[in-house]
Amino acid sequence: MRERFDIVIVGAGFAGLYMLHRARKLGLAARVFEAGSGVGGTWYWNRYPGARCDVESMEYSYQFDDALQQEWRWSERFATQPEIMRYANHVADRFELRKDIRFNTRVVAATYDEAAKRWTVRTGDGAETSAQFVVMATGCLSSTNLPDIKGLESFAGARYHTGEWPHEDVDFTGRRVGVIGTGSSAIQSIPILAERARTLTVFQRTANYTVPARNAPLDPDFVARIKADYPAFRARNSLQINAFGSNMPRSAIPARELSPEERRTALEARWRYGGLFFLGAFGDLLLDPAANDEAAEFVREKIRGIVRNPEVARLLSPRQIIGCKRLCVDTDYYATFNRPNVRLVDISETGIDEVTPRGVRVNGTSHELDALVFATGFDAMTGTLLRIDIRGRDGRTLEDAWRAGPRTYLGLSVAGFPNLFLVTGPGSPSVLTNMIVSIE
Ligand code: NAP
């Protein structure tokens, strides 16, 4: 027999947890399906060493309940993955959300019945659930991207993906480890893997800009000041273009109105402050190519100052626009390449020839490895949605509706799919913003 609900919510990450809470407030009978065995979404899966949020912890949290935001204590400026998981679990317990969540249950299909004006949601165990509304709180970074590299399956060592990291600790002591990718996940994990592994070989296709986090324990006076004024602090953040960072807002002054010394001072101040605020050094840093070039060259100069081997520094220096691809935030990333056990392999021209049982071959040279870490990102935004067989009016699939690209209304709904809603999908503010704010 089909269970019936008013609303089915897919995913128990921050979007799904909050949606469940809201649905209850609206008096809707709700059921959440979650593929993982616990809450937390992207933070549940991304347990790689060094995983940490790059939005400050006093802001990367829910604001819908003042008692919640007053009682929760963050320990560092930027929260670690384990701490964010503790927070997600605390929220689930505090609002008694678990009783409406079915864990270890993956949604495989959702079909709209025009006559009944209801959705039938099918899960991996074959069960069907009927609901008037379906909310896809599936996250935009939840289906991992494992590149199709020749020989991949032949590798005799251990293989990991940052986005599907094992729940138990992985011991890299004495092992020769390779990392493919230099995105945010790689940049966070490489300094820690380098400390643990015998050798670390980083295979880089595109160098990425990263700025220091300047992470530190939270100052109790700072926390007290924010908590004394939390609603107003949230309101100020909501007026920032990315919904965070009112403590260090984007400069209103364009670079061209500053002298070279003033521009330098502005960049230095942001570099010292740490975090994504770097991109706010000039009002036009993301609009004027000259302003952008100057900020990019500033970072390249920092890389040359940190990395002792000039050839490695050159390879680590990105050439693209800074802030086009999301900026990364790190702790000791560039300095890690000064370690004697760390090697950078440039694959920008050649790619990877193949993975062999003993390691990775690039341009004819074999790199012997005991473990291979894929920090190769996700089938982002649309991937997870398209893996579910979603059929709207007249049996039309979402895949068909999005053949020419993912079109949505405000990132929330899709024409022809009545009462099916997206939270962080294509067209939503998503990773360009403080996601918890956008989710709420
Ligand atoms: P990502 O940014 O997509 O980076 C993937 C990396 O893998 C890139 O360096 C890419 O190189 C490389 N790659 C992909 N396929 C490859 C192949 N076939 N051969 C060689 N290299 C390959 O993934 P991510 O680092 O997991 O980050 C995903 C998103 O999550 C980003 O938006 C990121 O900002 C966000 N994130 C945020 C945090 C945080 O809050 N602190 C932490 C982690 C991630 P190319 O650049 O050449 O494609």
Coordinates of N, CA and C in Angstrom, one line a residue, residues 19-146:
M19 N 13.3 22.5 5.6 CA 12.0 22.3 4.9 C 11.0 21.5 5.7
L20 N 11.6 20.5 6.3 CA 10.7 19.6 7.2 C 10.2 20.5 8.4
H21 N 11.0 21.2 9.0 CA 10.6 22.1 10.1 C 9.5 23.0 9.6
R22 N 9.7 23.7 8.4 CA 8.7 24.6 7.9 C 7.4 23.9 7.5
A23 N 7.5 22.7 6.9 CA 6.3 22.0 6.5 C 5.5 21.7 7.7
R24 N 6.1 21.3 8.8 CA 5.4 21.0 10.0 C 4.6 22.2 10.5
K25 N 5.3 23.4 10.5 CA 4.7 24.6 10.9 C 3.5 25.0 10.1
L26 N 3.6 24.6 8.8 CA 2.4 24.8 7.9 C 1.3 23.8 8.1
G27 N 1.6 22.8 9.0 CA 0.6 21.8 9.2 C 0.5 20.7 8.2
L28 N 1.6 20.6 7.4 CA 1.6 19.5 6.4 C 2.2 18.2 6.9
A29 N 1.6 17.1 6.5 CA 2.2 15.8 6.9 C 3.4 15.6 5.9
A30 N 4.6 15.4 6.5 CA 5.8 15.4 5.7 C 6.6 14.1 5.9
R31 N 7.3 13.7 4.8 CA 8.2 12.5 4.9 C 9.5 13.0 4.2
V32 N 10.6 12.7 4.8 CA 11.9 13.0 4.2 C 12.6 11.7 3.9
F33 N 13.1 11.6 2.7 CA 13.9 10.5 2.3 C 15.4 10.9 2.2
E34 N 16.3 10.2 2.8 CA 17.7 10.5 2.8 C 18.5 9.3 2.4
A35 N 19.4 9.4 1.4 CA 20.2 8.3 1.0 C 21.3 7.9 2.1
G36 N 21.8 8.9 2.8 CA 22.8 8.6 3.8 C 22.2 8.0 5.1
S37 N 23.0 7.6 6.0 CA 22.5 7.1 7.3 C 22.4 8.2 8.3
G38 N 22.6 9.4 8.0 CA 22.5 10.5 8.9 C 22.2 11.8 8.2
V39 N 22.0 12.8 9.0 CA 21.6 14.2 8.5 C 22.9 14.9 8.1
G40 N 22.8 16.0 7.4 CA 24.0 16.8 7.1 C 24.3 17.0 5.7
G41 N 23.8 16.2 4.8 CA 23.9 16.4 3.3 C 25.4 16.4 2.9
T42 N 25.8 17.5 2.3 CA 27.2 17.6 1.7 C 28.2 17.4 2.8
W43 N 27.9 17.8 4.0 CA 28.8 17.6 5.2 C 28.9 16.2 5.7
Y44 N 27.8 15.5 5.4 CA 27.8 14.1 5.8 C 28.8 13.3 4.9
W45 N 28.8 13.6 3.6 CA 29.6 12.9 2.6 C 31.0 13.3 2.5
N46 N 31.2 14.6 2.7 CA 32.6 15.2 2.5 C 33.4 15.2 3.8
R47 N 33.9 14.0 4.1 CA 34.6 13.9 5.4 C 36.1 13.9 5.2
Y48 N 36.6 14.4 4.1 CA 38.0 14.3 3.8 C 38.8 15.1 4.8
P49 N 40.1 14.8 5.0 CA 40.9 15.5 6.0 C 40.9 17.0 5.6
G50 N 40.7 17.9 6.6 CA 40.7 19.3 6.3 C 39.4 19.9 5.8
A51 N 38.4 19.1 5.7 CA 37.1 19.7 5.2 C 36.6 20.7 6.2
R52 N 36.3 21.9 5.7 CA 35.9 23.0 6.6 C 35.1 24.0 5.8
C53 N 34.3 24.7 6.4 CA 33.5 25.7 5.7 C 34.3 27.0 5.5
D54 N 34.1 27.6 4.3 CA 34.8 28.9 4.1 C 33.9 30.1 4.3
V55 N 32.7 29.9 4.8 CA 31.9 31.0 5.3 C 32.1 31.0 6.8
E56 N 32.2 32.1 7.5 CA 32.5 32.1 8.9 C 31.4 31.5 9.7
S57 N 31.8 30.8 10.8 CA 30.8 29.9 11.5 C 29.7 30.7 12.1
M58 N 29.9 32.0 12.6 CA 28.9 32.8 13.2 C 27.8 33.1 12.1
E59 N 28.1 32.9 10.9 CA 27.2 33.2 9.8 C 26.6 32.0 9.1
Y60 N 27.5 30.9 9.1 CA 27.1 29.7 8.4 C 26.2 28.8 9.4
S61 N 25.0 29.3 9.6 CA 24.1 28.6 10.5 C 22.7 29.1 10.3
Y62 N 21.7 28.4 10.8 CA 20.4 28.8 10.7 C 20.1 30.1 11.5
Q63 N 19.2 30.9 11.0 CA 18.8 32.1 11.8 C 17.3 32.1 12.1
F64 N 16.6 31.0 11.8 CA 15.1 31.0 12.0 C 14.7 30.9 13.4
D65 N 15.6 30.5 14.3 CA 15.2 30.3 15.7 C 16.2 31.0 16.6
D66 N 15.8 32.0 17.3 CA 16.8 32.8 18.0 C 17.4 32.0 19.2
A67 N 16.6 31.1 19.8 CA 17.2 30.3 20.9 C 18.3 29.4 20.4
L68 N 18.0 28.8 19.2 CA 19.1 28.0 18.6 C 20.4 28.7 18.3
Q69 N 20.3 29.9 17.7 CA 21.5 30.6 17.4 C 22.2 31.2 18.7
Q70 N 21.4 31.4 19.7 CA 22.0 31.8 21.0 C 22.7 30.7 21.7
E71 N 22.1 29.5 21.7 CA 22.7 28.4 22.5 C 23.9 27.7 21.8
W72 N 23.9 27.7 20.5 CA 25.0 26.9 19.8 C 26.3 27.6 19.9
R73 N 27.4 26.9 20.3 CA 28.7 27.5 20.4 C 29.6 27.0 19.3
W74 N 30.1 27.8 18.4 CA 31.1 27.4 17.5 C 32.5 27.7 18.1
S75 N 33.4 26.8 17.7 CA 34.7 26.9 18.4 C 35.8 27.7 17.6
E76 N 35.6 27.7 16.3 CA 36.6 28.4 15.4 C 36.0 29.4 14.5
R77 N 36.8 30.2 13.9 CA 36.3 31.2 12.9 C 35.7 30.5 11.8
F78 N 36.3 29.5 11.2 CA 35.8 28.6 10.2 C 35.6 27.2 10.7
A79 N 34.3 26.7 10.7 CA 34.0 25.5 11.4 C 34.5 24.3 10.6
T80 N 35.0 23.2 11.3 CA 35.4 22.0 10.6 C 34.1 21.2 10.3
Q81 N 34.4 20.2 9.4 CA 33.3 19.3 9.0 C 32.7 18.6 10.2
P82 N 33.5 18.0 11.1 CA 32.9 17.4 12.3 C 32.1 18.3 13.1
E83 N 32.5 19.5 13.3 CA 31.7 20.5 14.1 C 30.4 20.8 13.4
I84 N 30.4 21.0 12.0 CA 29.2 21.3 11.3 C 28.2 20.1 11.4
M85 N 28.8 18.9 11.4 CA 27.9 17.7 11.6 C 27.3 17.7 13.0
R86 N 28.1 18.1 14.0 CA 27.5 18.1 15.3 C 26.3 19.1 15.3
Y87 N 26.5 20.2 14.6 CA 25.4 21.2 14.6 C 24.2 20.7 13.9
A88 N 24.4 20.0 12.7 CA 23.3 19.5 12.0 C 22.5 18.4 12.8
N89 N 23.3 17.6 13.6 CA 22.6 16.6 14.4 C 21.9 17.3 15.6
H90 N 22.5 18.4 16.1 CA 21.8 19.1 17.2 C 20.5 19.7 16.7
V91 N 20.5 20.2 15.5 CA 19.2 20.8 15.0 C 18.2 19.7 14.8
A92 N 18.7 18.5 14.3 CA 17.7 17.4 14.1 C 17.1 17.0 15.4
D93 N 17.9 16.9 16.4 CA 17.4 16.5 17.7 C 16.5 17.5 18.4
R94 N 17.0 18.8 18.3 CA 16.3 19.9 19.0 C 14.9 20.1 18.5
F95 N 14.7 19.9 17.2 CA 13.4 20.1 16.6 C 12.7 18.7 16.3
E96 N 13.3 17.7 16.9 CA 12.7 16.3 16.7 C 12.4 16.0 15.3
L97 N 13.4 16.2 14.4 CA 13.2 16.0 13.0 C 13.3 14.5 12.6
R98 N 14.1 13.7 13.3 CA 14.4 12.4 12.8 C 13.2 11.5 12.6
K99 N 12.2 11.7 13.4 CA 11.1 10.7 13.3 C 10.4 10.8 12.0
D100 N 10.6 11.9 11.2 CA 9.9 11.9 9.9 C 10.9 11.7 8.7
I101 N 12.1 11.3 9.1 CA 13.2 11.0 8.1 C 13.4 9.5 7.9
R102 N 13.4 9.0 6.7 CA 13.7 7.7 6.4 C 15.2 7.7 5.9
F103 N 16.1 7.2 6.7 CA 17.5 7.2 6.3 C 17.8 6.0 5.4
N104 N 19.0 6.0 4.8 CA 19.4 4.9 3.9 C 18.3 4.6 2.8
T105 N 17.7 5.6 2.4 CA 16.6 5.4 1.4 C 16.8 6.4 0.3
R106 N 17.1 5.9 -0.9 CA 17.4 6.8 -2.0 C 16.2 6.9 -2.9
V107 N 15.8 8.1 -3.3 CA 14.7 8.3 -4.2 C 15.2 8.1 -5.6
V108 N 14.5 7.2 -6.3 CA 14.9 6.9 -7.7 C 14.0 7.4 -8.8
A109 N 12.7 7.7 -8.4 CA 11.8 8.3 -9.4 C 10.7 9.1 -8.8
A110 N 10.2 10.1 -9.5 CA 9.0 10.8 -9.1 C 8.2 11.1 -10.3
T111 N 6.9 10.7 -10.3 CA 6.1 10.8 -11.4 C 4.8 11.6 -11.1
Y112 N 4.4 12.5 -11.9 CA 3.3 13.3 -11.7 C 2.0 12.7 -12.3
D113 N 1.0 12.6 -11.5 CA -0.3 12.0 -12.0 C -1.3 13.2 -12.2
E114 N -1.5 13.6 -13.4 CA -2.3 14.8 -13.7 C -3.7 14.7 -13.2
A115 N -4.3 13.5 -13.3 CA -5.7 13.3 -12.8 C -5.8 13.5 -11.3
A116 N -4.9 12.9 -10.6 CA -4.9 13.0 -9.1 C -4.3 14.3 -8.6
K117 N -3.5 14.9 -9.5 CA -2.7 16.1 -9.1 C -1.8 15.8 -7.9
R118 N -1.2 14.6 -8.0 CA -0.3 14.2 -7.0 C 1.0 13.5 -7.6
W119 N 2.0 13.5 -6.8 CA 3.3 12.9 -7.2 C 3.4 11.5 -6.6
T120 N 3.9 10.5 -7.4 CA 4.3 9.2 -6.8 C 5.8 9.2 -6.8
V121 N 6.3 9.0 -5.6 CA 7.8 9.0 -5.4 C 8.2 7.6 -5.1
R122 N 9.1 7.1 -5.9 CA 9.6 5.7 -5.8 C 11.0 5.7 -5.1
T123 N 11.2 4.8 -4.2 CA 12.5 4.7 -3.5 C 13.2 3.4 -4.0
G124 N 14.5 3.4 -3.6 CA 15.4 2.3 -4.1 C 14.9 0.9 -3.6
D125 N 14.1 0.9 -2.5 CA 13.6 -0.4 -2.0 C 12.3 -0.8 -2.7
G126 N 11.9 0.0 -3.7 CA 10.7 -0.4 -4.5 C 9.4 0.2 -4.0
A127 N 9.5 0.8 -2.8 CA 8.2 1.4 -2.2 C 7.8 2.7 -2.9
E128 N 6.5 2.9 -2.9 CA 6.0 4.1 -3.5 C 5.2 5.0 -2.5
T129 N 5.4 6.3 -2.6 CA 4.8 7.2 -1.6 C 4.1 8.3 -2.5
S130 N 2.9 8.6 -2.0 CA 2.1 9.6 -2.7 C 2.2 10.9 -2.0
A131 N 2.3 12.0 -2.7 CA 2.4 13.4 -2.1 C 1.9 14.4 -3.1
Q132 N 1.3 15.5 -2.5 CA 0.9 16.6 -3.3 C 2.1 17.4 -3.8
F133 N 3.0 17.6 -2.8 CA 4.2 18.4 -3.1 C 5.4 17.6 -3.0
V134 N 6.4 17.9 -3.9 CA 7.7 17.2 -3.7 C 8.8 18.3 -3.7
V135 N 9.6 18.3 -2.7 CA 10.7 19.3 -2.6 C 12.0 18.6 -2.8
M136 N 12.8 18.9 -3.8 CA 14.1 18.3 -4.0 C 15.1 19.1 -3.3
A137 N 15.4 18.7 -2.1 CA 16.4 19.3 -1.3 C 17.7 18.5 -1.4
T138 N 18.1 18.2 -2.6 CA 19.1 17.2 -3.0 C 20.5 17.8 -3.0
G139 N 20.6 19.2 -2.8 CA 21.9 19.8 -2.8 C 22.4 19.9 -4.2
C140 N 23.5 20.8 -4.4 CA 24.0 21.0 -5.8 C 25.3 20.3 -6.0
L141 N 25.9 19.7 -4.9 CA 27.2 19.1 -5.0 C 27.0 17.7 -4.3
S142 N 26.2 16.8 -4.8 CA 26.0 15.6 -4.1 C 26.3 14.3 -5.0
S143 N 26.5 14.5 -6.3 CA 26.9 13.4 -7.1 C 28.3 13.6 -7.5
T144 N 29.2 12.7 -7.1 CA 30.6 12.9 -7.3 C 31.0 12.7 -8.8
N145 N 32.0 13.3 -9.2 CA 32.6 13.2 -10.5 C 33.9 12.4 -10.5
L146 N 33.8 11.2 -11.0 CA 35.0 10.3 -11.1 C 35.4 10.3 -12.6

